[in-house]
Amino acid sequence: MAMSYASLRTSSFSSPQKHSSSFVKTDFQNRGKDLGGIVWEDDPVRHRAVAKKLSPALSSRSIKALELVAHEHIDYFVAQMKEIGAEPLGVGLMEWTNWLAMDQAADLAWNEKLHQMRHRRLFQRIVHAFYPHVANTCQKEKNSVHLDVLLGFNAFATVMQVFKRFPLLHPLQYLAAPVAKLKALSAMEAAVRDGVLRRIQRTGSTEHVDLFDHVLPADEPIPSDRHELTHIGALAQQMMFANYGPISDWYYGTLLFLLDNPASLQYVSEEIRDRFENYEDITSGALASLPYMHACLEESSTGTVVAVITGMDTDLVPGSAVAGGTHGSNLWNPEDGAFATYIRVRASVTMQLTPKVKLAPEQAATLGTALATCTLAP
């Protein structure tokens, strides 16, 4: 996921209409008319209508209905890790978690079967059989067009947000544009249009329920207006991407944390095996009683520097392990706070953890508060 440095608009959503939303809105990656969906929609009346329509998709009932779909993709991922994990070349964990998250997100969003994991595994088997010395090549060709665009434009999205702070240099941002990926962007937009039309035609006969059932309920008439179809496509695509970005990071961060901390891996393995006799017994409800597993999930993506502001006088660099304190939430900057995807902290009050200081994430997460408490104690 690209890190946004966008300046907040001075204007906020406001409307004389009763019950209309009123909140600060950014133009982060707003791609234009009819493509606002819900993420970038800057008309408060329309935003409220879309939010009301999509809110049932986030209910516990909806999530429960989609649980088996998520299990199908995770089960396949687990089976493949068992099969290829011990191979000499190992597993590209970031690539496989990307494929898992995107396969799952597309299926949940609108019954789209990308099968990236299956295609990649078949490709690996063929290459292993005939060209074992080049088994890790041609990997990117097996990404879906959606994933290819996301990975290709992440850096450019960050550049765009940074240059918004320097209007005179704004034209220079296009020097960082991934020209080679423009064709993929066009292909993705075509894939979304075709996918929406296919999904509309399959209404009532899909393999399973999905989030598109809330984007365009079966009892609503099929829109014939091109602008409305574009809007529906933007909503469906955003539902898919929302299920990809955070989940991909979460999968990768959790697995990396456990592999890097054998003691934690052993502890959480024992906790799971003591609770379940069979893999089939694992359900979302039953998992609620595993406190250490939840601690691993919550701490798996914390404590690593992603970016440092240019010109900052600090020894911190991207990848540094850190501990410290930050706002729980920041009313003056809604993009900030401990519950944001990326947390902004002051380098001057952040402690860098060297390789010699080996702390588990759950220890580092409490270190800043512990030191502050000791400092303020009488």
C-alpha positions as CSV (number, residue, x, y, z in Angstrom):
1,M,0.0,0.0,0.0
2,A,1.3,3.4,-0.9
3,M,2.0,5.8,2.0
4,S,0.0,9.0,1.6
5,Y,1.6,12.4,2.4
6,A,-1.3,14.3,1.0
7,S,-2.1,17.6,2.5
8,L,-5.6,17.7,3.9
9,R,-8.0,20.0,2.1
10,T,-8.9,23.1,4.0
11,S,-12.6,22.6,3.1
12,S,-14.6,19.8,4.6
13,F,-17.8,18.0,3.7
14,S,-20.7,20.2,4.7
15,S,-24.2,20.4,3.5
16,P,-27.4,22.2,4.5
17,Q,-29.2,18.9,4.2
18,K,-30.1,17.2,7.4
19,H,-28.0,14.1,8.4
20,S,-25.4,14.8,5.7
21,S,-21.8,13.9,6.4
22,S,-19.3,16.5,7.6
23,F,-15.6,15.4,7.5
24,V,-12.3,16.3,6.1
25,K,-11.6,14.7,2.7
26,T,-8.4,14.3,0.8
27,D,-7.9,13.8,-3.0
28,F,-5.5,10.9,-2.5
29,Q,-5.4,9.1,-5.9
30,N,-8.7,10.5,-7.0
31,R,-8.9,9.4,-10.6
32,G,-11.7,11.6,-11.8
33,K,-15.5,11.7,-12.4
34,D,-17.5,8.5,-11.8
35,L,-14.4,6.8,-10.4
36,G,-14.8,8.1,-6.8
37,G,-16.7,5.0,-5.6
38,I,-16.7,5.5,-1.9
39,V,-13.1,6.1,-1.1
40,W,-12.7,9.3,-3.2
41,E,-16.3,10.5,-3.5
42,D,-16.3,14.2,-2.6
43,D,-20.1,14.7,-2.9
44,P,-21.4,14.3,0.6
45,V,-24.9,13.4,-0.4
46,R,-23.8,10.7,-2.8
47,H,-21.1,9.5,-0.4
48,R,-23.7,9.0,2.3
49,A,-26.0,7.1,-0.1
50,V,-23.1,4.8,-1.1
51,A,-22.0,4.3,2.5
52,K,-25.6,3.3,3.5
53,K,-25.8,0.8,0.7
54,L,-22.5,-0.8,1.5
55,S,-22.7,-0.8,5.3
56,P,-24.5,-4.3,5.4
57,A,-21.4,-5.7,3.6
58,L,-19.4,-5.0,6.8
59,S,-21.9,-6.6,9.2
60,S,-21.0,-9.8,11.1
61,R,-23.7,-11.6,9.2
62,S,-22.1,-10.8,5.9
63,I,-18.6,-11.6,7.1
64,K,-19.8,-15.0,8.4
65,A,-21.4,-15.7,5.0
66,L,-18.0,-15.2,3.3
67,E,-16.0,-17.2,5.7
68,L,-16.0,-20.4,3.7
69,V,-14.7,-18.5,0.6
70,A,-11.7,-17.2,2.6
71,H,-11.1,-20.7,4.0
72,E,-10.9,-22.1,0.5
73,H,-8.0,-19.8,-0.5
74,I,-6.2,-20.1,2.8
75,D,-6.5,-23.9,2.7
76,Y,-4.9,-24.0,-0.7
77,F,-2.1,-21.7,0.4
78,V,-1.4,-23.9,3.4
79,A,-1.4,-27.0,1.3
80,Q,1.1,-25.4,-1.2
81,M,3.4,-24.3,1.7
82,K,3.5,-27.8,3.0
83,E,4.3,-29.1,-0.5
84,I,7.0,-26.6,-1.6
85,G,8.2,-25.2,1.6
86,A,10.9,-27.8,2.0
87,E,12.2,-27.5,-1.6
88,P,15.8,-26.2,-2.1
89,L,14.7,-22.9,-3.7
90,G,12.3,-22.2,-0.8
91,V,9.2,-20.0,-1.1
92,G,9.0,-16.3,-2.1
93,L,6.8,-15.4,0.9
94,M,6.0,-11.9,-0.3
95,E,4.9,-13.1,-3.7
96,W,2.8,-15.9,-2.3
97,T,1.0,-13.8,0.3
98,N,0.3,-11.2,-2.5
99,W,-1.2,-13.9,-4.6
100,L,-3.2,-15.3,-1.7
101,A,-4.6,-12.0,-0.7
102,M,-5.5,-10.9,-4.3
103,D,-7.0,-14.3,-5.2
104,Q,-9.1,-14.1,-2.1
105,A,-10.0,-10.4,-2.5
106,A,-11.3,-10.8,-6.1
107,D,-13.3,-13.9,-5.1
108,L,-14.9,-12.1,-2.1
109,A,-15.6,-8.9,-4.1
110,W,-17.3,-10.3,-7.2
111,N,-16.7,-14.0,-7.7
112,E,-13.7,-13.3,-9.9
113,K,-11.4,-16.4,-10.1
114,L,-7.8,-15.1,-10.6
115,H,-6.1,-18.4,-9.7
116,Q,-2.7,-16.8,-9.4
117,M,-1.5,-19.3,-6.8
118,R,-2.7,-22.3,-9.0
119,H,-1.2,-20.8,-12.2
120,R,2.1,-20.1,-10.4
121,R,2.4,-23.5,-8.9
122,L,1.7,-25.2,-12.3
123,F,4.4,-22.9,-13.8
124,Q,6.9,-23.9,-11.1
125,R,6.3,-27.6,-11.7
126,I,6.9,-27.2,-15.5
127,V,10.1,-25.1,-15.0
128,H,11.4,-27.5,-12.2
129,A,11.0,-30.4,-14.6
130,F,12.7,-28.8,-17.7
131,Y,14.7,-25.8,-16.5
132,P,15.6,-26.2,-12.8
133,H,18.3,-23.5,-13.0
134,V,15.8,-20.8,-13.9
135,A,13.0,-21.8,-11.6
136,N,12.5,-18.3,-10.1
137,T,12.3,-16.4,-13.4
138,C,9.3,-15.1,-15.2
139,Q,7.5,-14.6,-11.9
140,K,5.8,-11.3,-12.6
141,E,4.1,-12.6,-15.7
142,K,1.9,-14.7,-13.4
143,N,0.5,-11.7,-11.5
144,S,-3.0,-10.7,-12.4
145,V,-3.4,-7.4,-14.1
146,H,-4.9,-5.9,-10.9
147,L,-1.9,-6.9,-8.8
148,D,0.5,-5.9,-11.5
149,V,-0.9,-2.4,-11.6
150,L,-1.0,-2.0,-7.8
151,L,2.6,-3.1,-7.4
152,G,3.7,-1.0,-10.4
153,F,2.0,2.3,-9.4
154,N,2.6,2.2,-5.6
155,A,5.8,4.2,-5.8
156,F,4.4,6.7,-8.2
157,A,1.3,7.2,-6.0
158,T,3.7,8.1,-3.1
159,V,5.6,10.5,-5.4
160,M,2.4,12.3,-6.4
161,Q,1.5,12.9,-2.8
162,V,4.9,14.2,-1.9
163,F,4.9,16.6,-4.9
164,K,1.6,18.1,-3.7
165,R,3.6,19.8,-1.0
166,F,5.8,21.5,-3.7
167,P,3.4,23.0,-6.3
168,L,6.2,24.5,-8.4
169,L,7.8,21.1,-8.8
170,H,4.5,19.4,-9.6
171,P,5.3,18.7,-13.3
172,L,8.4,16.8,-12.4
173,Q,6.3,14.1,-10.8
174,Y,5.6,12.5,-14.2
175,L,9.3,11.7,-14.6
176,A,8.6,8.9,-12.0
177,A,5.6,7.6,-13.8
178,P,5.9,3.8,-14.6
179,V,5.5,4.2,-18.4
180,A,5.9,0.5,-18.9
181,K,2.9,-0.1,-16.7
182,L,0.5,2.2,-18.5
183,K,-0.6,-0.6,-20.8
184,A,-1.3,-2.7,-17.7
185,L,-3.4,0.1,-16.2
186,S,-5.5,0.3,-19.4
187,A,-5.9,-3.5,-19.3
188,M,-7.0,-3.4,-15.7
189,E,-9.7,-0.8,-16.5
190,A,-10.9,-3.0,-19.4
191,A,-10.9,-6.0,-17.1
192,V,-13.0,-4.2,-14.5
193,R,-15.6,-3.1,-17.2
194,D,-15.8,-6.6,-18.5
195,G,-15.9,-8.2,-15.0
196,V,-18.7,-5.9,-13.9
197,L,-20.8,-6.8,-17.0
198,R,-20.1,-10.6,-16.5
199,R,-21.0,-10.3,-12.8
200,I,-24.3,-8.5,-13.6
201,Q,-25.2,-11.2,-16.0
202,R,-24.6,-13.9,-13.3
203,T,-26.7,-12.2,-10.7
204,G,-28.6,-14.9,-8.8
205,S,-26.5,-17.7,-10.2
206,T,-23.0,-17.1,-8.7
207,E,-21.0,-19.8,-7.0
208,H,-21.4,-18.1,-3.6
209,V,-22.5,-14.8,-2.1
210,D,-20.1,-11.9,-2.5
211,L,-19.7,-8.2,-1.8
212,F,-21.1,-7.2,-5.2
213,D,-24.5,-8.3,-3.9
214,H,-24.4,-5.1,-1.9
215,V,-22.9,-2.9,-4.7
216,L,-25.8,-3.9,-6.9
217,P,-28.5,-5.8,-5.1
218,A,-30.4,-8.4,-7.1
219,D,-33.7,-6.5,-6.7
220,E,-32.3,-3.3,-8.2
221,P,-32.7,-2.6,-12.0
222,I,-29.6,-3.1,-14.1
223,P,-28.2,0.4,-15.0
224,S,-28.0,1.2,-18.6
225,D,-26.2,4.5,-18.1
226,R,-22.5,4.4,-18.9
227,H,-21.6,6.7,-16.0
228,E,-23.5,4.6,-13.5
229,L,-21.8,1.4,-14.8
230,T,-18.5,3.1,-14.3
231,H,-19.4,4.1,-10.8
232,I,-20.5,0.5,-10.0
233,G,-17.2,-0.7,-11.4
234,A,-15.2,1.7,-9.2
235,L,-17.1,0.5,-6.1
236,A,-16.5,-3.2,-6.9
237,Q,-12.8,-2.5,-7.6
238,Q,-12.4,-0.6,-4.3
239,M,-14.1,-3.4,-2.4
240,M,-11.6,-5.8,-3.9
241,F,-8.5,-3.6,-3.2
242,A,-9.7,-2.9,0.3
243,N,-9.6,-6.7,0.9
244,Y,-6.2,-7.0,-0.7
245,G,-3.9,-4.3,0.8
246,P,-4.2,-4.6,4.5
247,I,-4.7,-8.4,4.4
248,S,-1.6,-9.0,2.2
249,D,0.5,-6.9,4.7
250,W,-1.1,-8.8,7.6
251,Y,-0.4,-12.3,6.1
252,Y,3.2,-11.4,5.2
253,G,3.9,-9.6,8.5
254,T,2.5,-12.4,10.7
255,L,4.3,-15.2,8.9
256,L,7.6,-13.2,8.8
257,F,7.3,-12.4,12.5
258,L,6.7,-16.0,13.5
259,L,9.5,-17.3,11.2
260,D,11.9,-14.7,12.7
261,N,10.8,-15.6,16.3
262,P,11.0,-19.4,16.8
263,A,10.0,-19.2,20.5
264,S,6.8,-17.3,19.5
265,L,6.1,-19.8,16.7
266,Q,6.4,-22.7,19.1
267,Y,4.2,-21.0,21.7
268,V,1.4,-20.2,19.2
269,S,1.7,-23.6,17.6
270,E,1.2,-25.3,21.0
271,E,-1.7,-22.9,21.8
272,I,-3.5,-23.9,18.5
273,R,-2.8,-27.6,18.8
274,D,-4.0,-27.7,22.4
275,R,-7.2,-26.1,21.4
276,F,-8.0,-28.1,18.1
277,E,-7.6,-31.7,17.3
278,N,-8.2,-31.4,13.6
279,Y,-7.6,-28.6,11.1
280,E,-11.2,-28.8,10.1
281,D,-12.3,-27.7,13.6
282,I,-10.8,-24.3,13.2
283,T,-13.5,-21.6,12.8
284,S,-13.5,-17.9,13.4
285,G,-15.6,-18.3,16.5
286,A,-13.3,-20.9,18.0
287,L,-10.2,-18.7,17.3
288,A,-11.5,-16.0,19.5
289,S,-10.3,-18.0,22.6
290,L,-6.6,-17.9,21.5
291,P,-5.0,-14.9,23.2
292,Y,-1.4,-15.4,22.1
293,M,-2.4,-15.9,18.5
294,H,-4.3,-12.6,18.6
295,A,-1.2,-10.9,20.1
296,C,0.9,-12.2,17.2
297,L,-1.6,-10.9,14.7
298,E,-1.8,-7.5,16.4
299,E,1.9,-7.0,16.7
300,S,3.1,-8.5,13.4
301,S,3.1,-5.2,11.5
302,T,4.4,-2.8,14.1
303,G,7.8,-1.3,14.9
304,T,9.5,-1.0,11.5
305,V,10.3,2.4,9.8
306,V,8.8,2.7,6.3
307,A,9.9,6.2,5.4
308,V,11.8,9.1,6.8
309,I,11.1,12.8,5.9
310,T,13.8,14.2,3.6
311,G,16.3,16.4,5.5
312,M,15.5,14.9,8.9
313,D,18.6,14.7,11.1
314,T,18.3,11.2,12.4
315,D,20.0,7.8,12.1
316,L,16.7,6.1,11.4
317,V,16.4,4.6,7.9
318,P,13.6,2.5,6.3
319,G,13.7,-0.9,7.8
320,S,14.9,0.3,11.2
321,A,13.3,-1.5,14.2
322,V,12.0,1.1,16.6
323,A,10.1,1.5,19.9
324,G,8.5,4.6,21.2
325,G,5.2,6.5,21.7
326,T,2.7,8.2,19.4
327,H,-0.9,9.6,19.5
328,G,-3.7,7.1,20.0
329,S,-5.4,9.4,17.5
330,N,-4.7,12.9,16.3
331,L,-7.6,15.2,15.9
332,W,-5.5,17.8,14.0
333,N,-4.4,15.2,11.4
334,P,-6.8,12.3,10.9
335,E,-4.2,10.4,8.8
336,D,-2.0,10.1,11.9
337,G,-2.3,8.0,15.1
338,A,-1.5,4.6,16.5
339,F,-4.4,3.0,14.6
340,A,-3.4,4.3,11.2
341,T,-2.0,1.9,8.6
342,Y,1.2,3.9,8.8
343,I,2.1,5.7,12.1
344,R,3.8,9.1,12.1
345,V,6.2,9.5,15.1
346,R,8.9,12.0,16.1
347,A,12.3,10.7,15.4
348,S,13.7,12.6,18.4
349,V,11.6,10.5,20.8
350,T,11.9,7.2,19.0
351,M,14.3,4.5,20.2
352,Q,16.1,2.5,17.5
353,L,16.5,-1.2,18.4
354,T,19.8,-2.6,17.2
355,P,20.3,-6.3,16.3
356,K,21.9,-6.8,19.7
357,V,18.8,-5.6,21.4
358,K,16.6,-8.6,20.6
359,L,13.0,-7.8,21.6
360,A,9.9,-9.6,20.6
361,P,7.3,-7.2,19.0
362,E,5.0,-7.6,22.0
363,Q,7.8,-6.4,24.2
364,A,8.9,-3.5,22.0
365,A,5.2,-2.4,21.7
366,T,5.1,-1.7,25.4
367,L,8.7,-0.4,25.9
368,G,7.9,3.3,25.0
369,T,5.0,3.5,27.4
370,A,7.1,1.7,30.1
371,L,10.0,4.2,29.8
372,A,7.7,7.2,29.8
373,T,6.0,5.9,32.9
374,C,9.3,5.4,34.7
375,T,10.4,8.9,33.7
376,L,7.2,10.6,35.0
377,A,7.1,8.5,38.2
378,P,8.0,10.5,41.3
